[in-house]
Amino acid sequence: MKKYVLGVFIGFLLLMSGCGDQQDGVHTEDTDSQKEKLTIMHVDAESPRFRKFIENAEKELDLEIETIACPADADVRQAKISTILEAGDSSVDIFSVNDEMISEFKYKDYLKPLNDTVMTKELLSSYPESYMQNIPMKDGEVYSVPYLMDIMVFWVNREVTGDREIRTQEDFVALLKENLGNDVYGYGGAWDQSYAYNELSEFVNLFGGDYYDWENKNTREALSFLHDLATKGEVPVSQVVDRYEQMEQKFLDGKYGSIFMYSGAINTFECAGAYRMEKIQVAPLPGFRKNATNIATWQYVLNKASEHEKAAIKFLKYAASREGNIAYAECMKCLPARLDVIREEKLDIPGFQVLQDYVNHVELKERPFSSDPMKDISKTGILFQQYVMNQISQDEFCEKMEEMQKNQR
């Protein structure tokens, strides 16, 4: 009996002093429960690569980060995030958004500005200046942290084009005119009403036009070029229903010799085993009138209703840092958003050298957006489809675009 009582007493002393195994476990749980918590709704949330990035960030920052997936469809995704923000719902602290979303959200009282906490003047200089002023900023305030850059690059499928070099507009036109076989085209696009905007703005860039001036000679020349592709049968008119998924599949299948597509498609083509010298490659931008191309980014925004602002700022500072840019880029095998990182580092991502060449030698231009981008992108796409299918004239298209832009101002 004495031995039993003595054993209980010693066990009690060990428990109180923290020397037992059980107490170690309790201590760890208490420490974990005291970690700052953070919830991020992210477009990559279901990716194992992204989970690895988040696990590394949790260790680096001593945070507990929950991730929630966004809807895959762009319209549904924008509606869902907008609904959460508009309701003042604090369940999500940080969202990943694209250019279309930030172009709408920055005009509403949804987001915390980040000038004083994350996006300092010094850091802003690491990103494309015109892009930052026109996409994430409003009235001098910065409302997002870009973390991934997509460059609209020129892709070729060597199984269709062979070894030919497409360096000039003339080279490009020659490819379009060549008979490559049944249902095979030198060039293809995605002209669905929600996607045609990308191609329209890209060709306006290439011809040295002005997207806000539809009387501009170069702008109209770009329009004529795209119209003639369809009317001369140099692209399939059926692509008016194609989004990027359909365009990419046709490109993989050897139906198109070339496309303009964002650089993030490298992962798609690599996973398909097609990103290689004898199949699909990123090629230099053909020399039209101007050496300029579209860029887009994915960005983090901070919910104004967040109850974990301190933890959110800690994560955003990491995401914006050189270390965070490199970590995300190499985990996800994609281009980071910071120009200095792209120019100065040798990143372990597919096609990095050719993308680095684009950054160093091509003018990177933001796409023009209104404060209601999804609606206006769709309107533009419908007008474009009507124009290339000869349902309206070029003058009618330009008049309607001018009218729409006046209403946006």
Tab-separated table of C-alpha atoms in Angstrom:
chain	number	residue	atom	x	y	z
A	1	MET	CA	0.000	0.000	0.000
A	2	LYS	CA	2.830	2.387	0.905
A	3	LYS	CA	4.563	1.587	-2.381
A	4	TYR	CA	1.356	2.351	-4.297
A	5	VAL	CA	0.854	5.681	-2.513
A	6	LEU	CA	4.523	6.577	-3.033
A	7	GLY	CA	4.240	5.737	-6.758
A	8	VAL	CA	1.165	7.928	-7.154
A	9	PHE	CA	2.904	10.767	-5.311
A	10	ILE	CA	6.031	10.534	-7.491
A	11	GLY	CA	3.860	10.394	-10.634
A	12	PHE	CA	2.031	13.517	-9.476
A	13	LEU	CA	5.351	15.340	-8.940
A	14	LEU	CA	6.570	14.309	-12.394
A	15	LEU	CA	3.346	15.523	-13.954
A	16	MET	CA	3.565	18.874	-12.226
A	17	SER	CA	7.256	19.335	-13.089
A	18	GLY	CA	6.698	18.595	-16.800
A	19	CYS	CA	9.134	15.623	-16.813
A	20	GLY	CA	6.688	12.951	-18.039
A	21	ASP	CA	6.011	11.992	-21.683
A	22	GLN	CA	2.350	12.880	-21.298
A	23	GLN	CA	3.186	16.404	-20.177
A	24	ASP	CA	5.446	16.873	-23.210
A	25	GLY	CA	2.457	16.130	-25.403
A	26	VAL	CA	0.236	18.575	-23.578
A	27	HIS	CA	2.910	21.258	-23.843
A	28	THR	CA	3.179	20.794	-27.640
A	29	GLU	CA	-0.569	21.019	-28.108
A	30	ASP	CA	-0.683	24.244	-26.085
A	31	THR	CA	2.070	25.724	-28.245
A	32	ASP	CA	0.283	24.748	-31.460
A	33	SER	CA	-2.969	26.240	-30.270
A	34	GLN	CA	-1.206	29.555	-29.718
A	35	LYS	CA	0.027	29.819	-33.316
A	36	GLU	CA	-1.463	32.637	-35.354
A	37	LYS	CA	-4.037	31.303	-37.779
A	38	LEU	CA	-4.798	32.345	-41.312
A	39	THR	CA	-7.268	31.251	-44.017
A	40	ILE	CA	-6.451	31.683	-47.703
A	41	MET	CA	-8.821	31.037	-50.598
A	42	HIS	CA	-6.503	30.183	-53.455
A	43	VAL	CA	-6.783	29.149	-57.075
A	44	ASP	CA	-4.025	26.535	-56.498
A	45	ALA	CA	-5.383	25.183	-53.206
A	46	GLU	CA	-5.885	21.638	-54.493
A	47	SER	CA	-2.383	21.354	-55.957
A	48	PRO	CA	0.129	19.177	-54.022
A	49	ARG	CA	2.850	21.623	-55.112
A	50	PHE	CA	0.966	24.506	-53.541
A	51	ARG	CA	0.432	22.490	-50.357
A	52	LYS	CA	4.206	22.046	-50.166
A	53	PHE	CA	4.683	25.815	-50.526
A	54	ILE	CA	2.166	26.464	-47.746
A	55	GLU	CA	3.777	23.894	-45.426
A	56	ASN	CA	7.149	25.583	-45.933
A	57	ALA	CA	5.578	28.999	-45.299
A	58	GLU	CA	3.970	27.721	-42.089
A	59	LYS	CA	7.385	26.639	-40.782
A	60	GLU	CA	9.105	29.806	-41.957
A	61	LEU	CA	6.493	32.144	-40.465
A	62	ASP	CA	5.282	30.056	-37.502
A	63	LEU	CA	1.707	30.263	-38.772
A	64	GLU	CA	-1.148	27.804	-39.093
A	65	ILE	CA	-2.572	28.269	-42.596
A	66	GLU	CA	-5.829	26.788	-43.834
A	67	THR	CA	-6.377	26.806	-47.613
A	68	ILE	CA	-9.726	26.759	-49.427
A	69	ALA	CA	-10.166	26.105	-53.145
A	70	CYS	CA	-11.718	28.650	-55.509
A	71	PRO	CA	-14.310	27.626	-58.123
A	72	ALA	CA	-12.612	26.681	-61.400
A	73	ASP	CA	-14.914	28.692	-63.678
A	74	ALA	CA	-13.803	32.337	-63.905
A	75	ASP	CA	-17.295	33.845	-63.708
A	76	VAL	CA	-18.355	31.628	-60.793
A	77	ARG	CA	-15.052	32.308	-59.005
A	78	GLN	CA	-15.448	36.068	-59.296
A	79	ALA	CA	-19.063	35.919	-58.109
A	80	LYS	CA	-18.219	33.759	-55.090
A	81	ILE	CA	-15.310	35.896	-53.892
A	82	SER	CA	-17.283	39.088	-54.496
A	83	THR	CA	-20.181	37.720	-52.425
A	84	ILE	CA	-17.892	36.883	-49.479
A	85	LEU	CA	-16.232	40.292	-49.559
A	86	GLU	CA	-19.440	42.264	-50.030
A	87	ALA	CA	-21.050	40.486	-47.071
A	88	GLY	CA	-18.171	41.475	-44.784
A	89	ASP	CA	-17.588	37.767	-44.143
A	90	SER	CA	-14.385	37.314	-42.106
A	91	SER	CA	-14.056	33.549	-42.693
A	92	VAL	CA	-11.382	34.103	-45.364
A	93	ASP	CA	-8.471	36.446	-44.685
A	94	ILE	CA	-6.615	36.412	-48.013
A	95	PHE	CA	-7.860	35.684	-51.530
A	96	SER	CA	-5.912	34.962	-54.691
A	97	VAL	CA	-7.374	37.102	-57.484
A	98	ASN	CA	-6.587	37.845	-61.110
A	99	ASP	CA	-6.461	41.151	-63.002
A	100	GLU	CA	-10.173	41.076	-63.736
A	101	MET	CA	-11.102	40.716	-60.069
A	102	ILE	CA	-8.739	43.358	-58.669
A	103	SER	CA	-9.887	45.775	-61.379
A	104	GLU	CA	-13.401	45.539	-59.927
A	105	PHE	CA	-12.673	45.057	-56.222
A	106	LYS	CA	-10.314	48.026	-55.853
A	107	TYR	CA	-13.235	50.361	-56.570
A	108	LYS	CA	-15.289	48.878	-53.731
A	109	ASP	CA	-14.773	49.037	-50.007
A	110	TYR	CA	-13.755	45.372	-49.757
A	111	LEU	CA	-9.987	45.375	-49.322
A	112	LYS	CA	-7.265	46.666	-47.037
A	113	PRO	CA	-4.737	48.932	-48.791
A	114	LEU	CA	-1.206	47.587	-48.413
A	115	ASN	CA	1.065	50.610	-48.986
A	116	ASP	CA	2.099	51.096	-45.382
A	117	THR	CA	2.405	47.434	-44.444
A	118	VAL	CA	3.710	45.505	-47.457
A	119	MET	CA	3.919	47.318	-50.799
A	120	THR	CA	6.447	50.040	-50.002
A	121	LYS	CA	7.798	52.373	-52.706
A	122	GLU	CA	11.014	50.379	-52.795
A	123	LEU	CA	9.149	47.114	-53.318
A	124	LEU	CA	6.866	48.611	-55.969
A	125	SER	CA	9.924	49.302	-58.120
A	126	SER	CA	10.417	45.524	-58.429
A	127	TYR	CA	7.254	45.184	-60.556
A	128	PRO	CA	6.305	46.578	-63.998
A	129	GLU	CA	5.534	50.250	-63.293
A	130	SER	CA	2.650	50.787	-65.733
A	131	TYR	CA	1.068	47.506	-64.690
A	132	MET	CA	1.140	48.392	-60.994
A	133	GLN	CA	-0.291	51.862	-61.562
A	134	ASN	CA	-3.167	50.652	-63.706
A	135	ILE	CA	-4.127	47.270	-62.226
A	136	PRO	CA	-3.585	46.945	-58.423
A	137	MET	CA	-3.541	50.688	-57.630
A	138	LYS	CA	-6.267	53.318	-57.224
A	139	ASP	CA	-5.760	56.892	-56.044
A	140	GLY	CA	-2.202	56.085	-54.973
A	141	GLU	CA	-3.230	53.098	-52.836
A	142	VAL	CA	-2.017	49.554	-53.589
A	143	TYR	CA	-4.620	46.852	-53.020
A	144	SER	CA	-2.794	43.643	-53.877
A	145	VAL	CA	0.479	41.722	-53.831
A	146	PRO	CA	1.216	40.122	-57.234
A	147	TYR	CA	2.857	36.717	-56.800
A	148	LEU	CA	2.762	35.103	-60.267
A	149	MET	CA	3.309	36.628	-63.705
A	150	ASP	CA	1.872	35.299	-66.947
A	151	ILE	CA	3.341	36.624	-70.189
A	152	MET	CA	1.461	36.194	-73.447
A	153	VAL	CA	4.116	34.434	-75.503
A	154	PHE	CA	4.278	33.008	-79.016
A	155	TRP	CA	4.124	29.214	-79.159
A	156	VAL	CA	5.003	26.945	-82.070
A	157	ASN	CA	4.305	23.278	-82.669
A	158	ARG	CA	7.348	22.004	-84.566
A	159	GLU	CA	5.457	18.948	-85.784
A	160	VAL	CA	3.416	21.408	-87.879
A	161	THR	CA	5.844	24.253	-88.584
A	162	GLY	CA	9.029	22.214	-89.005
A	163	ASP	CA	12.290	24.100	-88.517
A	164	ARG	CA	11.134	27.377	-90.050
A	165	GLU	CA	11.802	30.542	-88.092
A	166	ILE	CA	8.853	32.899	-87.631
A	167	ARG	CA	10.681	36.126	-86.890
A	168	THR	CA	8.635	38.741	-88.727
A	169	GLN	CA	5.051	39.588	-89.628
A	170	GLU	CA	5.827	38.394	-93.142
A	171	ASP	CA	7.003	35.010	-91.803
A	172	PHE	CA	3.794	34.740	-89.786
A	173	VAL	CA	1.596	35.588	-92.787
A	174	ALA	CA	3.461	33.037	-94.939
A	175	LEU	CA	2.702	30.327	-92.353
A	176	LEU	CA	-0.983	31.291	-92.364
A	177	LYS	CA	-1.215	30.999	-96.149
A	178	GLU	CA	0.533	27.640	-96.423
A	179	ASN	CA	-1.520	24.515	-97.055
A	180	LEU	CA	-0.630	22.351	-94.057
A	181	GLY	CA	-3.186	19.594	-94.631
A	182	ASN	CA	-6.818	18.927	-93.829
A	183	ASP	CA	-8.105	20.961	-90.881
A	184	VAL	CA	-4.575	22.086	-89.961
A	185	TYR	CA	-3.974	25.827	-89.619
A	186	GLY	CA	-0.814	27.849	-89.223
A	187	TYR	CA	-2.393	29.779	-86.371
A	188	GLY	CA	-5.297	29.333	-83.996
A	189	GLY	CA	-6.952	31.340	-81.253
A	190	ALA	CA	-9.586	31.299	-78.507
A	191	TRP	CA	-12.403	33.580	-79.665
A	192	ASP	CA	-15.066	32.671	-77.125
A	193	GLN	CA	-16.792	35.864	-75.976
A	194	SER	CA	-14.966	35.796	-72.612
A	195	TYR	CA	-11.538	35.129	-74.166
A	196	ALA	CA	-11.390	37.038	-77.477
A	197	TYR	CA	-10.481	40.164	-75.514
A	198	ASN	CA	-7.000	38.745	-74.892
A	199	GLU	CA	-6.299	38.181	-78.566
A	200	LEU	CA	-7.791	41.510	-79.612
A	201	SER	CA	-5.654	43.482	-77.160
A	202	GLU	CA	-2.562	41.428	-78.094
A	203	PHE	CA	-2.839	42.227	-81.802
A	204	VAL	CA	-3.520	45.891	-81.035
A	205	ASN	CA	-0.197	45.799	-79.139
A	206	LEU	CA	1.626	44.083	-82.011
A	207	PHE	CA	0.384	46.606	-84.560
A	208	GLY	CA	1.320	49.526	-82.295
A	209	GLY	CA	-2.299	50.591	-81.814
A	210	ASP	CA	-4.161	52.122	-78.901
A	211	TYR	CA	-6.942	50.094	-77.304
A	212	TYR	CA	-8.642	53.302	-76.150
A	213	ASP	CA	-8.585	54.891	-79.618
A	214	TRP	CA	-10.645	53.056	-82.230
A	215	GLU	CA	-9.959	55.712	-84.845
A	216	ASN	CA	-6.233	55.022	-84.587
A	217	LYS	CA	-4.868	53.748	-87.908
A	218	ASN	CA	-2.775	51.004	-86.290
A	219	THR	CA	-5.666	49.857	-84.090
A	220	ARG	CA	-7.855	49.496	-87.164
A	221	GLU	CA	-5.106	47.662	-89.021
A	222	ALA	CA	-4.990	45.099	-86.215
A	223	LEU	CA	-8.770	44.706	-86.500
A	224	SER	CA	-8.560	44.202	-90.259
A	225	PHE	CA	-5.840	41.598	-89.831
A	226	LEU	CA	-7.944	39.511	-87.405
A	227	HIS	CA	-11.066	39.917	-89.549
A	228	ASP	CA	-9.227	38.712	-92.643
A	229	LEU	CA	-7.935	35.626	-90.828
A	230	ALA	CA	-11.528	34.453	-90.523
A	231	THR	CA	-12.907	35.628	-93.871
A	232	LYS	CA	-9.988	34.116	-95.820
A	233	GLY	CA	-10.290	30.805	-93.986
A	234	GLU	CA	-6.818	31.130	-92.446
A	235	VAL	CA	-8.290	30.268	-89.056
A	236	PRO	CA	-11.379	28.128	-88.398
A	237	VAL	CA	-14.439	30.290	-87.733
A	238	SER	CA	-15.518	27.582	-85.261
A	239	GLN	CA	-12.950	28.946	-82.799
A	240	VAL	CA	-15.508	31.591	-81.781
A	241	VAL	CA	-16.737	28.974	-79.273
A	242	ASP	CA	-13.248	27.978	-78.082
A	243	ARG	CA	-11.777	28.892	-74.724
A	244	TYR	CA	-8.152	28.258	-73.806
A	245	GLU	CA	-8.789	24.628	-72.912
A	246	GLN	CA	-10.066	23.830	-76.407
A	247	MET	CA	-7.330	25.878	-78.094
A	248	GLU	CA	-4.597	24.146	-76.100
A	249	GLN	CA	-5.991	20.705	-76.960
A	250	LYS	CA	-6.095	21.514	-80.683
A	251	PHE	CA	-2.542	22.808	-80.457
A	252	LEU	CA	-1.422	19.610	-78.735
A	253	ASP	CA	-3.208	17.565	-81.385
A	254	GLY	CA	-1.300	19.303	-84.189
A	255	LYS	CA	-4.302	21.235	-85.546
A	256	TYR	CA	-2.490	24.574	-85.125
A	257	GLY	CA	1.093	25.465	-85.985
A	258	SER	CA	1.193	28.424	-83.605
A	259	ILE	CA	-0.808	30.225	-80.932
A	260	PHE	CA	-0.478	33.197	-78.609
A	261	MET	CA	-0.947	31.905	-75.086
A	262	TYR	CA	0.115	32.806	-71.573
A	263	SER	CA	3.383	31.379	-70.278
A	264	GLY	CA	1.676	29.390	-67.518
A	265	ALA	CA	0.617	26.882	-70.190
A	266	ILE	CA	4.148	25.471	-70.019
A	267	ASN	CA	3.035	23.235	-67.156
A	268	THR	CA	0.073	21.962	-69.188
A	269	PHE	CA	2.259	21.102	-72.174
A	270	GLU	CA	5.000	19.621	-70.017
A	271	CYS	CA	2.542	17.368	-68.165
A	272	ALA	CA	1.333	16.182	-71.576
A	273	GLY	CA	4.936	15.314	-72.507
A	274	ALA	CA	4.800	17.824	-75.367
A	275	TYR	CA	7.080	20.626	-74.160
A	276	ARG	CA	10.257	19.618	-75.973
A	277	MET	CA	12.452	20.720	-78.876
A	278	GLU	CA	10.753	18.629	-81.561
A	279	LYS	CA	7.173	19.335	-80.429
A	280	ILE	CA	5.959	22.450	-78.585
A	281	GLN	CA	8.218	25.403	-77.764
A	282	VAL	CA	8.012	29.036	-76.715
A	283	ALA	CA	9.433	31.098	-79.586
A	284	PRO	CA	10.503	34.759	-79.735
A	285	LEU	CA	7.691	37.235	-80.351
A	286	PRO	CA	7.368	37.819	-84.128
A	287	GLY	CA	8.409	41.319	-85.142
A	288	PHE	CA	5.237	43.144	-86.109
A	289	ARG	CA	5.123	46.954	-85.806
A	290	LYS	CA	5.797	46.975	-82.067
A	291	ASN	CA	7.596	44.517	-79.796
A	292	ALA	CA	4.980	44.478	-77.036
A	293	THR	CA	2.867	41.806	-75.387
A	294	ASN	CA	0.211	41.362	-72.716
A	295	ILE	CA	1.011	40.378	-69.172
A	296	ALA	CA	-1.267	39.279	-66.371
A	297	THR	CA	-0.673	38.361	-62.745
A	298	TRP	CA	-2.307	36.491	-59.931
A	299	GLN	CA	-2.336	38.504	-56.737
A	300	TYR	CA	-3.105	38.274	-53.039
A	301	VAL	CA	-5.651	40.670	-51.537
A	302	LEU	CA	-6.450	41.217	-47.875
A	303	ASN	CA	-10.085	41.073	-46.809
A	304	LYS	CA	-10.992	44.280	-44.987
A	305	ALA	CA	-13.069	42.167	-42.585
A	306	SER	CA	-10.133	39.899	-41.679
A	307	GLU	CA	-9.781	39.149	-37.971
A	308	HIS	CA	-6.216	37.895	-38.453
A	309	GLU	CA	-4.611	40.941	-40.021
A	310	LYS	CA	-1.300	40.545	-38.194
A	311	ALA	CA	-0.844	36.985	-39.499
A	312	ALA	CA	-2.056	38.022	-42.956
A	313	ILE	CA	0.497	40.839	-43.191
A	314	LYS	CA	3.244	38.444	-42.116
A	315	PHE	CA	2.289	36.072	-44.939
A	316	LEU	CA	1.935	38.861	-47.515
A	317	LYS	CA	5.377	40.248	-46.672
A	318	TYR	CA	6.815	36.783	-47.185
A	319	ALA	CA	4.933	36.308	-50.482
A	320	ALA	CA	6.251	39.655	-51.737
A	321	SER	CA	9.836	39.005	-50.652
A	322	ARG	CA	12.555	37.674	-52.932
A	323	GLU	CA	12.628	34.474	-50.881
A	324	GLY	CA	8.848	34.042	-51.112
A	325	ASN	CA	8.797	34.756	-54.862
A	326	ILE	CA	11.464	32.123	-55.483
A	327	ALA	CA	9.806	29.569	-53.184
A	328	TYR	CA	6.419	29.878	-54.874
A	329	ALA	CA	7.878	29.920	-58.397
A	330	GLU	CA	9.981	26.805	-57.870
A	331	CYS	CA	7.229	24.911	-56.038
A	332	MET	CA	4.621	25.709	-58.685
A	333	LYS	CA	7.061	25.770	-61.665
A	334	CYS	CA	5.825	29.164	-62.818
A	335	LEU	CA	7.161	32.679	-63.321
A	336	PRO	CA	7.254	34.947	-60.244
A	337	ALA	CA	5.769	38.445	-60.388
A	338	ARG	CA	8.876	40.433	-59.484
A	339	LEU	CA	10.973	41.590	-62.439
A	340	ASP	CA	14.188	41.789	-60.414
A	341	VAL	CA	13.809	38.148	-59.381
A	342	ILE	CA	13.219	37.072	-62.992
A	343	ARG	CA	16.197	39.068	-64.250
A	344	GLU	CA	18.690	38.213	-61.512
A	345	GLU	CA	17.926	34.618	-60.535
A	346	LYS	CA	18.298	31.278	-62.317
A	347	LEU	CA	15.023	29.673	-61.391
A	348	ASP	CA	14.319	25.974	-61.652
A	349	ILE	CA	11.195	26.272	-63.799
A	350	PRO	CA	10.528	25.006	-67.343
A	351	GLY	CA	11.393	27.439	-70.116
A	352	PHE	CA	12.873	29.974	-67.721
A	353	GLN	CA	15.578	31.281	-70.057
A	354	VAL	CA	13.203	32.091	-72.927
A	355	LEU	CA	10.745	33.754	-70.519
A	356	GLN	CA	13.633	35.738	-69.068
A	357	ASP	CA	14.390	36.888	-72.632
A	358	TYR	CA	10.813	38.144	-72.996
A	359	VAL	CA	11.152	40.149	-69.772
A	360	ASN	CA	14.450	41.636	-70.924
A	361	HIS	CA	13.555	42.415	-74.540
A	362	VAL	CA	9.777	42.850	-74.889
A	363	GLU	CA	7.575	45.684	-73.646
A	364	LEU	CA	5.238	44.151	-71.052
A	365	LYS	CA	1.799	45.777	-71.140
A	366	GLU	CA	-1.159	45.439	-68.815
A	367	ARG	CA	-4.507	44.734	-70.423
A	368	PRO	CA	-7.015	47.609	-70.339
A	369	PHE	CA	-9.837	47.047	-67.851
A	370	SER	CA	-12.930	48.927	-66.775
A	371	SER	CA	-14.364	48.939	-63.252
A	372	ASP	CA	-16.838	46.253	-64.375
A	373	PRO	CA	-14.420	44.036	-66.291
A	374	MET	CA	-16.323	40.767	-66.646
A	375	LYS	CA	-19.379	42.435	-68.178
A	376	ASP	CA	-17.313	44.611	-70.533
A	377	ILE	CA	-15.016	41.759	-71.563
A	378	SER	CA	-18.083	39.750	-72.561
A	379	LYS	CA	-19.584	42.698	-74.474
A	380	THR	CA	-16.296	43.191	-76.318
A	381	GLY	CA	-16.144	39.485	-77.173
A	382	ILE	CA	-19.653	39.500	-78.611
A	383	LEU	CA	-18.893	42.580	-80.734
A	384	PHE	CA	-15.647	40.998	-81.948
A	385	GLN	CA	-17.443	37.802	-82.957
A	386	GLN	CA	-20.069	39.801	-84.841
A	387	TYR	CA	-17.335	41.721	-86.640
A	388	VAL	CA	-15.201	38.745	-87.749
A	389	MET	CA	-18.363	36.924	-88.894
A	390	ASN	CA	-19.418	39.951	-91.003
A	391	GLN	CA	-22.525	40.675	-88.950
A	392	ILE	CA	-21.348	44.242	-88.297
A	393	SER	CA	-18.849	46.467	-90.108
A	394	GLN	CA	-15.545	47.680	-88.716
A	395	ASP	CA	-17.019	51.174	-88.325
A	396	GLU	CA	-19.913	49.768	-86.305
A	397	PHE	CA	-17.532	47.749	-84.132
A	398	CYS	CA	-15.356	50.803	-83.436
A	399	GLU	CA	-18.352	53.054	-82.724
A	400	LYS	CA	-19.760	50.563	-80.224
A	401	MET	CA	-16.351	50.151	-78.538
A	402	GLU	CA	-15.973	53.941	-78.239
A	403	GLU	CA	-19.480	54.199	-76.780
A	404	MET	CA	-18.809	51.424	-74.264
A	405	GLN	CA	-15.553	53.033	-73.155
A	406	LYS	CA	-17.219	56.430	-72.708
A	407	ASN	CA	-19.716	54.813	-70.366
A	408	GLN	CA	-16.836	53.295	-68.384
A	409	ARG	CA	-15.174	56.644	-67.715
